[in-house]
Structures are given as C-alpha cells and as structure tokens.
PDB file of C-alpha atoms in Angstrom:
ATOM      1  CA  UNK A   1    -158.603  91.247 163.183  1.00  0.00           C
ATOM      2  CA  UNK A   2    -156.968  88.808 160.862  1.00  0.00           C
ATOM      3  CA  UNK A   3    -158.731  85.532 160.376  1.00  0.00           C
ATOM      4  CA  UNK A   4    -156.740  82.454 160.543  1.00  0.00           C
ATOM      5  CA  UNK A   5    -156.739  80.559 157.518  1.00  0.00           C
ATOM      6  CA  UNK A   6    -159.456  77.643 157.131  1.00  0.00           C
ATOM      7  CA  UNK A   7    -158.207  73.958 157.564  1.00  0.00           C
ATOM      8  CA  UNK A   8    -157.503  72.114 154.317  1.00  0.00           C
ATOM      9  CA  UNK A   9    -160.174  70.032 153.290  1.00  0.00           C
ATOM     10  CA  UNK A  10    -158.532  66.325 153.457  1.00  0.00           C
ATOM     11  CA  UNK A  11    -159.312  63.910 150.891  1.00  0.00           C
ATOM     12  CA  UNK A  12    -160.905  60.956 151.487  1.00  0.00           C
ATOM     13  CA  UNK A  13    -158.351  58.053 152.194  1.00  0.00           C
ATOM     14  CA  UNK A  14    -158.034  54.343 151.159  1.00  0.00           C
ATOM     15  CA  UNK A  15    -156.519  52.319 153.840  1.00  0.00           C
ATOM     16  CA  UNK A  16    -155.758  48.350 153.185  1.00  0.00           C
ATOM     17  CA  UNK A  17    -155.407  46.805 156.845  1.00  0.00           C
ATOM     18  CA  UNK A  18    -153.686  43.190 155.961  1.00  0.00           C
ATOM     19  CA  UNK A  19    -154.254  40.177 158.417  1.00  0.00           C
ATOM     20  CA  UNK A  20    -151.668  37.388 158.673  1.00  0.00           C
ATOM     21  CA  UNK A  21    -153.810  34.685 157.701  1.00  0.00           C
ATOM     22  CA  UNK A  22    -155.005  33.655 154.393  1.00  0.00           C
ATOM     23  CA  UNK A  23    -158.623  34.729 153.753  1.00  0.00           C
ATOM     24  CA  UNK A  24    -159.723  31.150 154.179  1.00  0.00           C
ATOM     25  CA  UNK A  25    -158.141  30.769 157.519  1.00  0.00           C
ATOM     26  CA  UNK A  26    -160.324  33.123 159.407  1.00  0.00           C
ATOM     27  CA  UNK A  27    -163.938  32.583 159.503  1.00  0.00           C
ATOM     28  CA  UNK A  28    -166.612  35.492 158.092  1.00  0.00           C
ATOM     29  CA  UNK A  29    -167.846  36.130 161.973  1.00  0.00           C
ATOM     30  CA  UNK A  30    -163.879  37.087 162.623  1.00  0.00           C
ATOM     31  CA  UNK A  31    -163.614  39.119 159.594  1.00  0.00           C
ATOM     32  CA  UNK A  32    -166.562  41.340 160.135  1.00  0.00           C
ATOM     33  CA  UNK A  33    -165.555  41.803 164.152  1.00  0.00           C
ATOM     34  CA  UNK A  34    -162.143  43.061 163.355  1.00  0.00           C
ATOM     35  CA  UNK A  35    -163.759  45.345 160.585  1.00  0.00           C
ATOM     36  CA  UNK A  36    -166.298  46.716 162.177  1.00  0.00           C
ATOM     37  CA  UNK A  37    -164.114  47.488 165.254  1.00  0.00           C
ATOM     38  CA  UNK A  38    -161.489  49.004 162.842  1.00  0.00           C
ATOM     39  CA  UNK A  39    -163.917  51.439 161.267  1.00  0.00           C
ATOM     40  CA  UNK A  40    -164.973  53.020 164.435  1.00  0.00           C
ATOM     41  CA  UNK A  41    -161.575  54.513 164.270  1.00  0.00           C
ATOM     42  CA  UNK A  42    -161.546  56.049 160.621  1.00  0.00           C
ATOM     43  CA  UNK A  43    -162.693  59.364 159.855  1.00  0.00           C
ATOM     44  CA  UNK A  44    -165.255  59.762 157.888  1.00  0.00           C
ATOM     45  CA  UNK A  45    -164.813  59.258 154.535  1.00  0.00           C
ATOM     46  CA  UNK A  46    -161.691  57.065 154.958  1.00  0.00           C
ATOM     47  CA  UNK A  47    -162.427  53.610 153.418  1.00  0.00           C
ATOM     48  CA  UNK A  48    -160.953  50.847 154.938  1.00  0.00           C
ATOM     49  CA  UNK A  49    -160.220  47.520 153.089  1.00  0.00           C
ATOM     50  CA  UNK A  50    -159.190  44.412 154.220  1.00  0.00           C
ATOM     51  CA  UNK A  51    -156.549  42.304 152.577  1.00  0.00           C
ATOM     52  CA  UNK A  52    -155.094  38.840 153.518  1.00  0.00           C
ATOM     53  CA  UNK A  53    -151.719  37.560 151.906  1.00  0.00           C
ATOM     54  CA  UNK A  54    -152.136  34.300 150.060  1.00  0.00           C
ATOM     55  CA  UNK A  55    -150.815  32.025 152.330  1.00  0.00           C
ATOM     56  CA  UNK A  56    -150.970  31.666 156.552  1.00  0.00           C
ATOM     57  CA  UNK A  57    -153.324  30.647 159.485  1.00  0.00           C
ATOM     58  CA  UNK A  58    -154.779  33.108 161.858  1.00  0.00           C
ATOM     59  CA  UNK A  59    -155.719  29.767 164.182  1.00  0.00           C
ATOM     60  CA  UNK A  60    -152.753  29.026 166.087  1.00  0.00           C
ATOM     61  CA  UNK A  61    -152.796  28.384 169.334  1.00  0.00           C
ATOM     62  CA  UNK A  62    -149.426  28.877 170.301  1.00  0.00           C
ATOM     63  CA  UNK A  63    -147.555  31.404 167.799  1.00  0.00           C
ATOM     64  CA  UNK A  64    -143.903  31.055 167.233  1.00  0.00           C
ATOM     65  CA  UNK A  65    -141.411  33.189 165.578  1.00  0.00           C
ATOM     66  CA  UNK A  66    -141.505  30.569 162.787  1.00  0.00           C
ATOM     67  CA  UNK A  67    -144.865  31.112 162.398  1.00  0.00           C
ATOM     68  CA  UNK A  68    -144.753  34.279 161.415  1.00  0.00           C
ATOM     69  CA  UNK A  69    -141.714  34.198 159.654  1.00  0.00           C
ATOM     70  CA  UNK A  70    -143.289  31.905 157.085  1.00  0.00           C
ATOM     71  CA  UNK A  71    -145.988  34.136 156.825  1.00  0.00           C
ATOM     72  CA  UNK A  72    -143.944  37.619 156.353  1.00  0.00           C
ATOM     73  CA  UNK A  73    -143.084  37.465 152.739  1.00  0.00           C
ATOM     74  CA  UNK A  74    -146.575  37.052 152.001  1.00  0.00           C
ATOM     75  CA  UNK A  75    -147.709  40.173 154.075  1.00  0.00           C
ATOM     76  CA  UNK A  76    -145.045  41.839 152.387  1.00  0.00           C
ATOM     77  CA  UNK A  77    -146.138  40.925 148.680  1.00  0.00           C
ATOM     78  CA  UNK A  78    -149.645  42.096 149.696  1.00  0.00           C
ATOM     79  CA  UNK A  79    -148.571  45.196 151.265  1.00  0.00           C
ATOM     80  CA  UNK A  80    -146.772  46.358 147.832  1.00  0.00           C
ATOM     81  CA  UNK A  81    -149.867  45.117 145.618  1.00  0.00           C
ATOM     82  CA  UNK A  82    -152.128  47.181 147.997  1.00  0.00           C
ATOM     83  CA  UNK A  83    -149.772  50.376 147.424  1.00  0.00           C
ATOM     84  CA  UNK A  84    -149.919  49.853 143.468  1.00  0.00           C
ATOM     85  CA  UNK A  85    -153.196  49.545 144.015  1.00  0.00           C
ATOM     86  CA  UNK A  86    -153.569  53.249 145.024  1.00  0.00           C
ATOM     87  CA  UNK A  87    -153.994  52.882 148.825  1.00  0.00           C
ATOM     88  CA  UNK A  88    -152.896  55.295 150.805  1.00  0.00           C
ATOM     89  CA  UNK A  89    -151.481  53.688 153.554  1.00  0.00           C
ATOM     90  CA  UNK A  90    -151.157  49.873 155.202  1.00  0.00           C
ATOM     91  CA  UNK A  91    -151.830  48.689 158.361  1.00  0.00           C
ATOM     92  CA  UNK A  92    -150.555  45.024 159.713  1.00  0.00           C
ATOM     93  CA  UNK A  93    -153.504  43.402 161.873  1.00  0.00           C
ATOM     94  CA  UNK A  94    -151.677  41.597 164.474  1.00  0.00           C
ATOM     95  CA  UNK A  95    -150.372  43.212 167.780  1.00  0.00           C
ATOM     96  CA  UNK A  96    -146.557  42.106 167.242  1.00  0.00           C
ATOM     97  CA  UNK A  97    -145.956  43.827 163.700  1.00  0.00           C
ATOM     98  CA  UNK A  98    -144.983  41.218 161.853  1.00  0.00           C
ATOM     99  CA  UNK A  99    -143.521  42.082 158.186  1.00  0.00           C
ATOM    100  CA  UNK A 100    -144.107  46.331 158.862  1.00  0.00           C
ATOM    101  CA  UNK A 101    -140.442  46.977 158.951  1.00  0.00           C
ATOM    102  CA  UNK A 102    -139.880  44.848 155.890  1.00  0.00           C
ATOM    103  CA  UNK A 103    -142.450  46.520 153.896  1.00  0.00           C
ATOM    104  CA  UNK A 104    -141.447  49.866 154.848  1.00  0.00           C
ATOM    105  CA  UNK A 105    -138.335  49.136 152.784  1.00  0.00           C
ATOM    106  CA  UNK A 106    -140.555  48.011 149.556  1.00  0.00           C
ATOM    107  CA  UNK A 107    -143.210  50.695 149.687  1.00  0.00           C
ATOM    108  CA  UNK A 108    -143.594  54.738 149.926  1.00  0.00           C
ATOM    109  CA  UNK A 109    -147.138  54.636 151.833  1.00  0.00           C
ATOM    110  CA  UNK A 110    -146.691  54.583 155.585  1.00  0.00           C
ATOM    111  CA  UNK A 111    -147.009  50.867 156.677  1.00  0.00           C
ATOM    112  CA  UNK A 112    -148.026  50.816 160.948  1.00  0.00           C
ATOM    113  CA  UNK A 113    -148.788  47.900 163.090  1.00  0.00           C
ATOM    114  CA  UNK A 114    -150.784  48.264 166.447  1.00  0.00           C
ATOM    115  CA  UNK A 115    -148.061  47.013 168.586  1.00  0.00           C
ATOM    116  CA  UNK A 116    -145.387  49.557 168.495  1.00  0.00           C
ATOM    117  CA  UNK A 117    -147.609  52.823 167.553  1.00  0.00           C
ATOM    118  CA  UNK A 118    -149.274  51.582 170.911  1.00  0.00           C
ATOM    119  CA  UNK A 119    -146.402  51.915 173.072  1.00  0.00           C
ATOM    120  CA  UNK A 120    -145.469  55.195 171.535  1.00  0.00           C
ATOM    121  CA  UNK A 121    -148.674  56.363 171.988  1.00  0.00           C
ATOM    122  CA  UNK A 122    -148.936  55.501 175.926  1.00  0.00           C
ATOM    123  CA  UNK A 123    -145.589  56.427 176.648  1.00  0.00           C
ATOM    124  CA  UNK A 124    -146.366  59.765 175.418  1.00  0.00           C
ATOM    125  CA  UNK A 125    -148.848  59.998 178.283  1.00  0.00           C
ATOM    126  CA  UNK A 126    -147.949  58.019 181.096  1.00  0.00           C
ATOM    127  CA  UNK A 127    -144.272  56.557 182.041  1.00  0.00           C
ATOM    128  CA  UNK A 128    -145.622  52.861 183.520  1.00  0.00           C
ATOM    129  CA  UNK A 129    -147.634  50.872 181.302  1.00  0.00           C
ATOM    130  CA  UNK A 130    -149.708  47.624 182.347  1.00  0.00           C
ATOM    131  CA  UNK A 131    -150.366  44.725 179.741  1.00  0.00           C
ATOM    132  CA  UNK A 132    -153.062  42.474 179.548  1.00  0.00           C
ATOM    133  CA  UNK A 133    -151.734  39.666 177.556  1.00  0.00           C
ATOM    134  CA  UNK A 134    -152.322  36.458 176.640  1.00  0.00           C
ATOM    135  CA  UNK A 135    -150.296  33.780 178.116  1.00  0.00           C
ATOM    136  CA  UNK A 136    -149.198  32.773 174.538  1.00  0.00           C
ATOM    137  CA  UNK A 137    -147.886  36.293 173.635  1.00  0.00           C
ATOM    138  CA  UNK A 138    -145.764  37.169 176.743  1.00  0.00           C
ATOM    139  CA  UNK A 139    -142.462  35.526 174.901  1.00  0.00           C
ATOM    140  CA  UNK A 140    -143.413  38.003 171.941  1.00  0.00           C
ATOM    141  CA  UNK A 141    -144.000  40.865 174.012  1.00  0.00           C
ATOM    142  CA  UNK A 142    -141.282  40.798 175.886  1.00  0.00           C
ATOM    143  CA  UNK A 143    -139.284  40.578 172.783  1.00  0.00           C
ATOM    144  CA  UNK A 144    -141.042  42.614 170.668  1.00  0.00           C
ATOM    145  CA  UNK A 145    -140.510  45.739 173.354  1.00  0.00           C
ATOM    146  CA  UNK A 146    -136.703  44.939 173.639  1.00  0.00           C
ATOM    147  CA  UNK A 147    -135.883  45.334 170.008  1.00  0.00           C
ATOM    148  CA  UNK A 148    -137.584  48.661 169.783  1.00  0.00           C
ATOM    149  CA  UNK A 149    -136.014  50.216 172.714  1.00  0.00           C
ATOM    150  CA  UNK A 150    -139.315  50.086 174.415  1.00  0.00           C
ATOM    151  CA  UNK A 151    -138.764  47.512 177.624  1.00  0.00           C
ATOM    152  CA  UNK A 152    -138.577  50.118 180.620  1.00  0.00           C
ATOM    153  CA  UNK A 153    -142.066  51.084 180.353  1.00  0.00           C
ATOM    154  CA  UNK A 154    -143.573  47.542 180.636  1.00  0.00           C
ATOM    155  CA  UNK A 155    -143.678  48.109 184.057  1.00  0.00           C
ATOM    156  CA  UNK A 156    -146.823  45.008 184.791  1.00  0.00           C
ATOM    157  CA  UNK A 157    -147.338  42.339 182.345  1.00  0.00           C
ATOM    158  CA  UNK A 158    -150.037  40.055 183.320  1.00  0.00           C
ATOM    159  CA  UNK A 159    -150.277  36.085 181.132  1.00  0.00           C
ATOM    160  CA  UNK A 160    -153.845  35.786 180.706  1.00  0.00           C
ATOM    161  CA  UNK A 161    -155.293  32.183 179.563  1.00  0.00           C
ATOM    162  CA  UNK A 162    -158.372  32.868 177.354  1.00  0.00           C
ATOM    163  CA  UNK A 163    -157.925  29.192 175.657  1.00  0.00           C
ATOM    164  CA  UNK A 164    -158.996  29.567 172.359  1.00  0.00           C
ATOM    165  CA  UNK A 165    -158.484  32.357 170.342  1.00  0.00           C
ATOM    166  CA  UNK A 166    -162.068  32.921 169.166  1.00  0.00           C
ATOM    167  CA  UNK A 167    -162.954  35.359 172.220  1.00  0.00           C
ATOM    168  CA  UNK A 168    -166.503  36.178 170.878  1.00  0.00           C
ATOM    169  CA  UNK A 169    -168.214  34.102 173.218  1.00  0.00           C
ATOM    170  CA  UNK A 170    -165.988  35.178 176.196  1.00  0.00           C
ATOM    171  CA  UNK A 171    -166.605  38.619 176.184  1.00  0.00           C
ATOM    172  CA  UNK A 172    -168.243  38.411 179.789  1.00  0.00           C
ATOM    173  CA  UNK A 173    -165.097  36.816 181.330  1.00  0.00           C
ATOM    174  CA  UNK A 174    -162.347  39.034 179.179  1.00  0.00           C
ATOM    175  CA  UNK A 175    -164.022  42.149 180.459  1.00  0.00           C
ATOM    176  CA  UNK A 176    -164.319  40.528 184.212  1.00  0.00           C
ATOM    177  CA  UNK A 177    -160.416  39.711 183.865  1.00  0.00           C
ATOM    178  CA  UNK A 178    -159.596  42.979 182.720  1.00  0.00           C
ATOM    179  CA  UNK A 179    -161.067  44.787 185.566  1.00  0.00           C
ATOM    180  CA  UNK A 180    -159.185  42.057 187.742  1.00  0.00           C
ATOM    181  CA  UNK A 181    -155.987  42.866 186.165  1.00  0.00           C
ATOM    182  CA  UNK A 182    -156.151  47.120 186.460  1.00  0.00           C
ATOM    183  CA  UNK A 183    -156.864  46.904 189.982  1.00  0.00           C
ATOM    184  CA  UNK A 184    -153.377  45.069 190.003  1.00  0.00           C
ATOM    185  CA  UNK A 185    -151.704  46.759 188.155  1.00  0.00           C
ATOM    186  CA  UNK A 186    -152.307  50.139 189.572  1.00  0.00           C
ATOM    187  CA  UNK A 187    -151.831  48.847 192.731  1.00  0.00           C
ATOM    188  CA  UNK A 188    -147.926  47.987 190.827  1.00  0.00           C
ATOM    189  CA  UNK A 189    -147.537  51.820 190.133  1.00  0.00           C
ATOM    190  CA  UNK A 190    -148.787  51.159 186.387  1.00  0.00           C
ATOM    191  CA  UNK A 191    -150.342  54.631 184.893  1.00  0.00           C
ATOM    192  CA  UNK A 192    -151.884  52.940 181.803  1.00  0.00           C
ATOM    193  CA  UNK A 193    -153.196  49.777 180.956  1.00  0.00           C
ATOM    194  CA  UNK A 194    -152.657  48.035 176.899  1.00  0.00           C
ATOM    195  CA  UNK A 195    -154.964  44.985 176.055  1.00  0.00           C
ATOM    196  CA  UNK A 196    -152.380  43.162 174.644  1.00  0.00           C
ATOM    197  CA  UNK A 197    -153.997  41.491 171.470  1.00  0.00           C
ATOM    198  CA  UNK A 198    -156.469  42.989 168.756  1.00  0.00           C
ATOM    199  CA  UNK A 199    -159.362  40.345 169.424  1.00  0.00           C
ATOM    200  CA  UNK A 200    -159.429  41.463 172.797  1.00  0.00           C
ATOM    201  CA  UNK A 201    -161.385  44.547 171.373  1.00  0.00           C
ATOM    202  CA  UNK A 202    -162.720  43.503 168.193  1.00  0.00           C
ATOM    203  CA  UNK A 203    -164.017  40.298 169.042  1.00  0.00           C
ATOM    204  CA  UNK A 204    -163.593  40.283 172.660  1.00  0.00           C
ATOM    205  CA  UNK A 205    -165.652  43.769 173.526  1.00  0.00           C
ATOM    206  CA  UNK A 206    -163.511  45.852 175.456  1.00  0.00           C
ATOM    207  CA  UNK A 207    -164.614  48.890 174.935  1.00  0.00           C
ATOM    208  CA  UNK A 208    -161.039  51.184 175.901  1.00  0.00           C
ATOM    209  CA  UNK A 209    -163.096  54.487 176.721  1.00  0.00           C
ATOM    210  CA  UNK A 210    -165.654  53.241 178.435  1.00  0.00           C
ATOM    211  CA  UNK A 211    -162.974  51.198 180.782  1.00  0.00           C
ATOM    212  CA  UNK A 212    -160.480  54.353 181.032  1.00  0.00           C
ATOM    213  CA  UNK A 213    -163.742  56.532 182.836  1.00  0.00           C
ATOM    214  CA  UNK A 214    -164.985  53.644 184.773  1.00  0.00           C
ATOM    215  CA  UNK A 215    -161.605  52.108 186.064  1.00  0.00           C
ATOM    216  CA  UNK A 216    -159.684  56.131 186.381  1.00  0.00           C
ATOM    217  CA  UNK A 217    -157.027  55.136 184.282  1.00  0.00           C
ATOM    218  CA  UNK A 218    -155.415  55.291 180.539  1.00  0.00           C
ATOM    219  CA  UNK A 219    -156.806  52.248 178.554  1.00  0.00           C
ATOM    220  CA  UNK A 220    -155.144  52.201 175.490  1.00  0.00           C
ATOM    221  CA  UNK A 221    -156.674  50.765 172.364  1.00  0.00           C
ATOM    222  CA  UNK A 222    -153.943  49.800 170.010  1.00  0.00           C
ATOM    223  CA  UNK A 223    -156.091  50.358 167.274  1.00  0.00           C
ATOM    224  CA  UNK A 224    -155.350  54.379 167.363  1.00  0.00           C
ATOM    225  CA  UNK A 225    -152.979  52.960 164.703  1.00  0.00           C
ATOM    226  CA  UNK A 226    -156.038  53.319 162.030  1.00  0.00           C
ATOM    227  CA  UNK A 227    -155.851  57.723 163.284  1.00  0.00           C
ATOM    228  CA  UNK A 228    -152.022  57.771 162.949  1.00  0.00           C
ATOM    229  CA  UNK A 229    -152.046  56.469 159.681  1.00  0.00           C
ATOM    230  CA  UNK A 230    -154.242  59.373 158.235  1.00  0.00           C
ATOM    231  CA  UNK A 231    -152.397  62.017 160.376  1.00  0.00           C
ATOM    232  CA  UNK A 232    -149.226  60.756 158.572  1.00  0.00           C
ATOM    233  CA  UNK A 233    -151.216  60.969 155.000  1.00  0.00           C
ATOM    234  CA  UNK A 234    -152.611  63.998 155.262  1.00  0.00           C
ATOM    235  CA  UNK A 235    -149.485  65.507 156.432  1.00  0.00           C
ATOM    236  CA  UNK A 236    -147.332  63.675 153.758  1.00  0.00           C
ATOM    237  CA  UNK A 237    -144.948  61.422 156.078  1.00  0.00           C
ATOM    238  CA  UNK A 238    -143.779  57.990 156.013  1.00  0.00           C
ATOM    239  CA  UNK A 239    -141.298  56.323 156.836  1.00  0.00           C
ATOM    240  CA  UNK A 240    -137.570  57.260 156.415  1.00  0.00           C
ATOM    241  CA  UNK A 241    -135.224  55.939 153.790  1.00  0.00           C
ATOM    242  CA  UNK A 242    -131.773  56.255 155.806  1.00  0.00           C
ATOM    243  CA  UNK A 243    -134.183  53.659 158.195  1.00  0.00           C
ATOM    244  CA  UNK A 244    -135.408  51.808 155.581  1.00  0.00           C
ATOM    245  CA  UNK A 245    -133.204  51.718 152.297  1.00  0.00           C
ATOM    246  CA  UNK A 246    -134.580  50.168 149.519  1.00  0.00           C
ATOM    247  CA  UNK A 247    -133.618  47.149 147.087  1.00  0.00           C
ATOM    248  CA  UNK A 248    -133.542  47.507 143.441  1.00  0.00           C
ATOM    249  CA  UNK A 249    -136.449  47.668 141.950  1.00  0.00           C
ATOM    250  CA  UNK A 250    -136.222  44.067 140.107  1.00  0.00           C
ATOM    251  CA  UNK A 251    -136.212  42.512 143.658  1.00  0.00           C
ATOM    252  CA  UNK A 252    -139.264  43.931 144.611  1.00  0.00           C
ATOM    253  CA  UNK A 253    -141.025  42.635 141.241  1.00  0.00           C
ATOM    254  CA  UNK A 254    -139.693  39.388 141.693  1.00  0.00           C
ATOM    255  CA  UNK A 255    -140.987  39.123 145.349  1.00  0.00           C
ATOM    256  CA  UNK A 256    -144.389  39.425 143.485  1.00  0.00           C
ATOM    257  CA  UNK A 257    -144.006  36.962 141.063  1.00  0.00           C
ATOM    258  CA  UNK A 258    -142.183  33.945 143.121  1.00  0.00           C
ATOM    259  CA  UNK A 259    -144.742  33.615 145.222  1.00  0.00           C
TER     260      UNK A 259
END
C-alpha cells in the first residue's frame, strides 16, 4: 500500500498579541492573566509576546468610539514594528478589533482580532449565537456585527453590569451570571453562547470547555484567534491586497516616526 506522506514539521512561530493600552495603563496582575490565558491556546513551541502601543488606557469605564480612535494609530505603529521585528503574525487584544483592518493595509503578516474571527468561527457551527456582554459594549457590538455583515446571527444579546473592569475578584459572580444567561438564551432558540469581552476569560475564569459540557451547548472562546493565526502561517495566508491596498511605502515610515 502507498503510505501517505508525513505532515510537515511546522516551525516554531513568534506571535506579538498588542493590547490597546499603554504598558503603564494596565497593572502586572492584568498582564500576566491575559498572558497566561493566551498561551493555553498556542501550540507548542509558538512564542507569544505581548506588545502595547505607546500611548492609551485599558481603564475606561465606558469606551467610546473616540476612545479607540485615538488609540488606533498607535496599535497600528506597533503592529508594523512587531512585523519588522520578525513576528509572524499580530493579534489585537480587545474584543471589538480596533486598528486590525488598518494594519492589514501596512503589514504582510496576518493581523486577527478576537471579535470577528469569533463570529466566523460560531457561525460556522451553529446559525443563533447568544452574547454575554457587558452593558458598556452592547453599542459596540451591535455595531461592530453590522459593519461586517455579521448582525443576523446575534440572535440574544444580554447587557451584563460587572462594574469595574478588573473582573479578577468577581470570578464567582461572572461564572454564576453566565450560567444565568445560557439558560436564557437557549430558552431564545440561541445554539451557541460568546462571552463577549476577553477579561471575561482571562481574568474573569470562564473556562469555555468546561461550560460547553456542563451547560450542552457551544461556548465559544474568542481567543481561538491565537489557533487561526498559526493555521494561516503555516499555510502561508494573510490577508488580501484587492481588500486591503497598500500606501506608499514613505507613509508607512512616516507613521513610525510622527508619533
């Protein structure tokens, strides 16, 4: 019989995952929840660094456009610094993708945020998805899933009010809620539930598998964003250019120098 050929041995990857604060905005206890929950999701071998652009505030209790906005250029700069830098690809920490599209047009590596690869990713296996979101991100949301097409499958969307965004010593109450809020939403014909917002599940603890066998439904972890990013790699896609044409070069080198 013939033998089918072996699997390619993959490389090890470099992966920069860039918040939207500035390093000094978030404090060490955040930083080593988001990267520690981030890691469980690499393969091994892939190293996973994380980068901050030089100016923004993670601690903002009620986001606005504006606020990220002011912040985008800045992802953007660091997002093209981590490619030169010989990463392999770039992920943007924050559940609404802020600055992803833009940097897709300024870099070659694939650049992914949680928010939309999320959505894909459920769609592809249910048709009615559930979202557990925080009051302050239902404007966003709502938003976010209109400009990408993506509004018919938010069948349930649930405001939460966790106060505070520092969820580490609410883990109890977010994993209480969340239970609350499935048993609604199936009961709304929803066939897969999102925690809407990363520090639901880095700092907050809930643990997606462990809720999708307990509770009989799809919990999706937008974090699977860390596994799409080295399926892209290894198979040598990103993003397209007809999508995402480029500027000339000399705009791109002074985005890194006005700043």
């Amino acid at each position: 019989l013939k033998r089918f050929p072996k699997y390619p041995r993959y490389r090890a990857l470099k992966i920069a995952v860039c918040l939207v604060g500035s390093r000094k905005s978030y404090p060490d206890s955040e930083i080593e929840a988001r990267r520690r929950h981030i890691e469980t999701f690499a393969s091994r071998g892939t190293q996973i660094e994380m980068i901050f652009p030089d100016e923004g505030t993670f601690w903002v209790e009620q986001p606005t456009e504006f606020d990220f906005l002011q912040v985008m250029p800045y992802i953007v700069k660091r997002i093209v610094k981590a490619e030169r830098d010989g990463f392999d690809a770039a992920l943007v920490n924050c559940i609404i993708d802020p600055g992803v599209d833009t940097a897709r047009c300024v870099v070659d590596i694939p650049v992914l945020g949680p928010g939309r690869t999320a959505i894909h990713v459920a769609s592809m296996l249910a048709d009615k998805i559930g979202f557990f979101c925080p009051s302050k991100l239902v404007p966003h949301l709502y938003r976010f899933a209109s400009s990408y097409g993506l509004s018919h499958f938010l069948h349930y969307v649930e405001p939460v009010d966790l106060g505070p965004t520092d969820f580490s010593d609410k883990k109890k109450a977010i994993e209480k809620g969340f239970r609350s809020f499935t048993q609604r939403a199936v009961n709304q014909g929803a066939q897969a539930a999102i925690p809407w917002g990363l520090p639901l599940l880095s700092a907050g603890g809930l643990d997606a598998k462990k809720l999708s066998k307990e509770l009989k439904i799809l919990v999706l972890d937008p974090h699977i964003y860390v596994r799409m990013a080295e399926a892209l790699v290894h198979m040598d896609i990103t993003h397209s250019r007809l999508s995402y044409p480029s500027p000339p070069l000399n705009q791109i080198d002074s985005l890194l120098t006005s700043l």
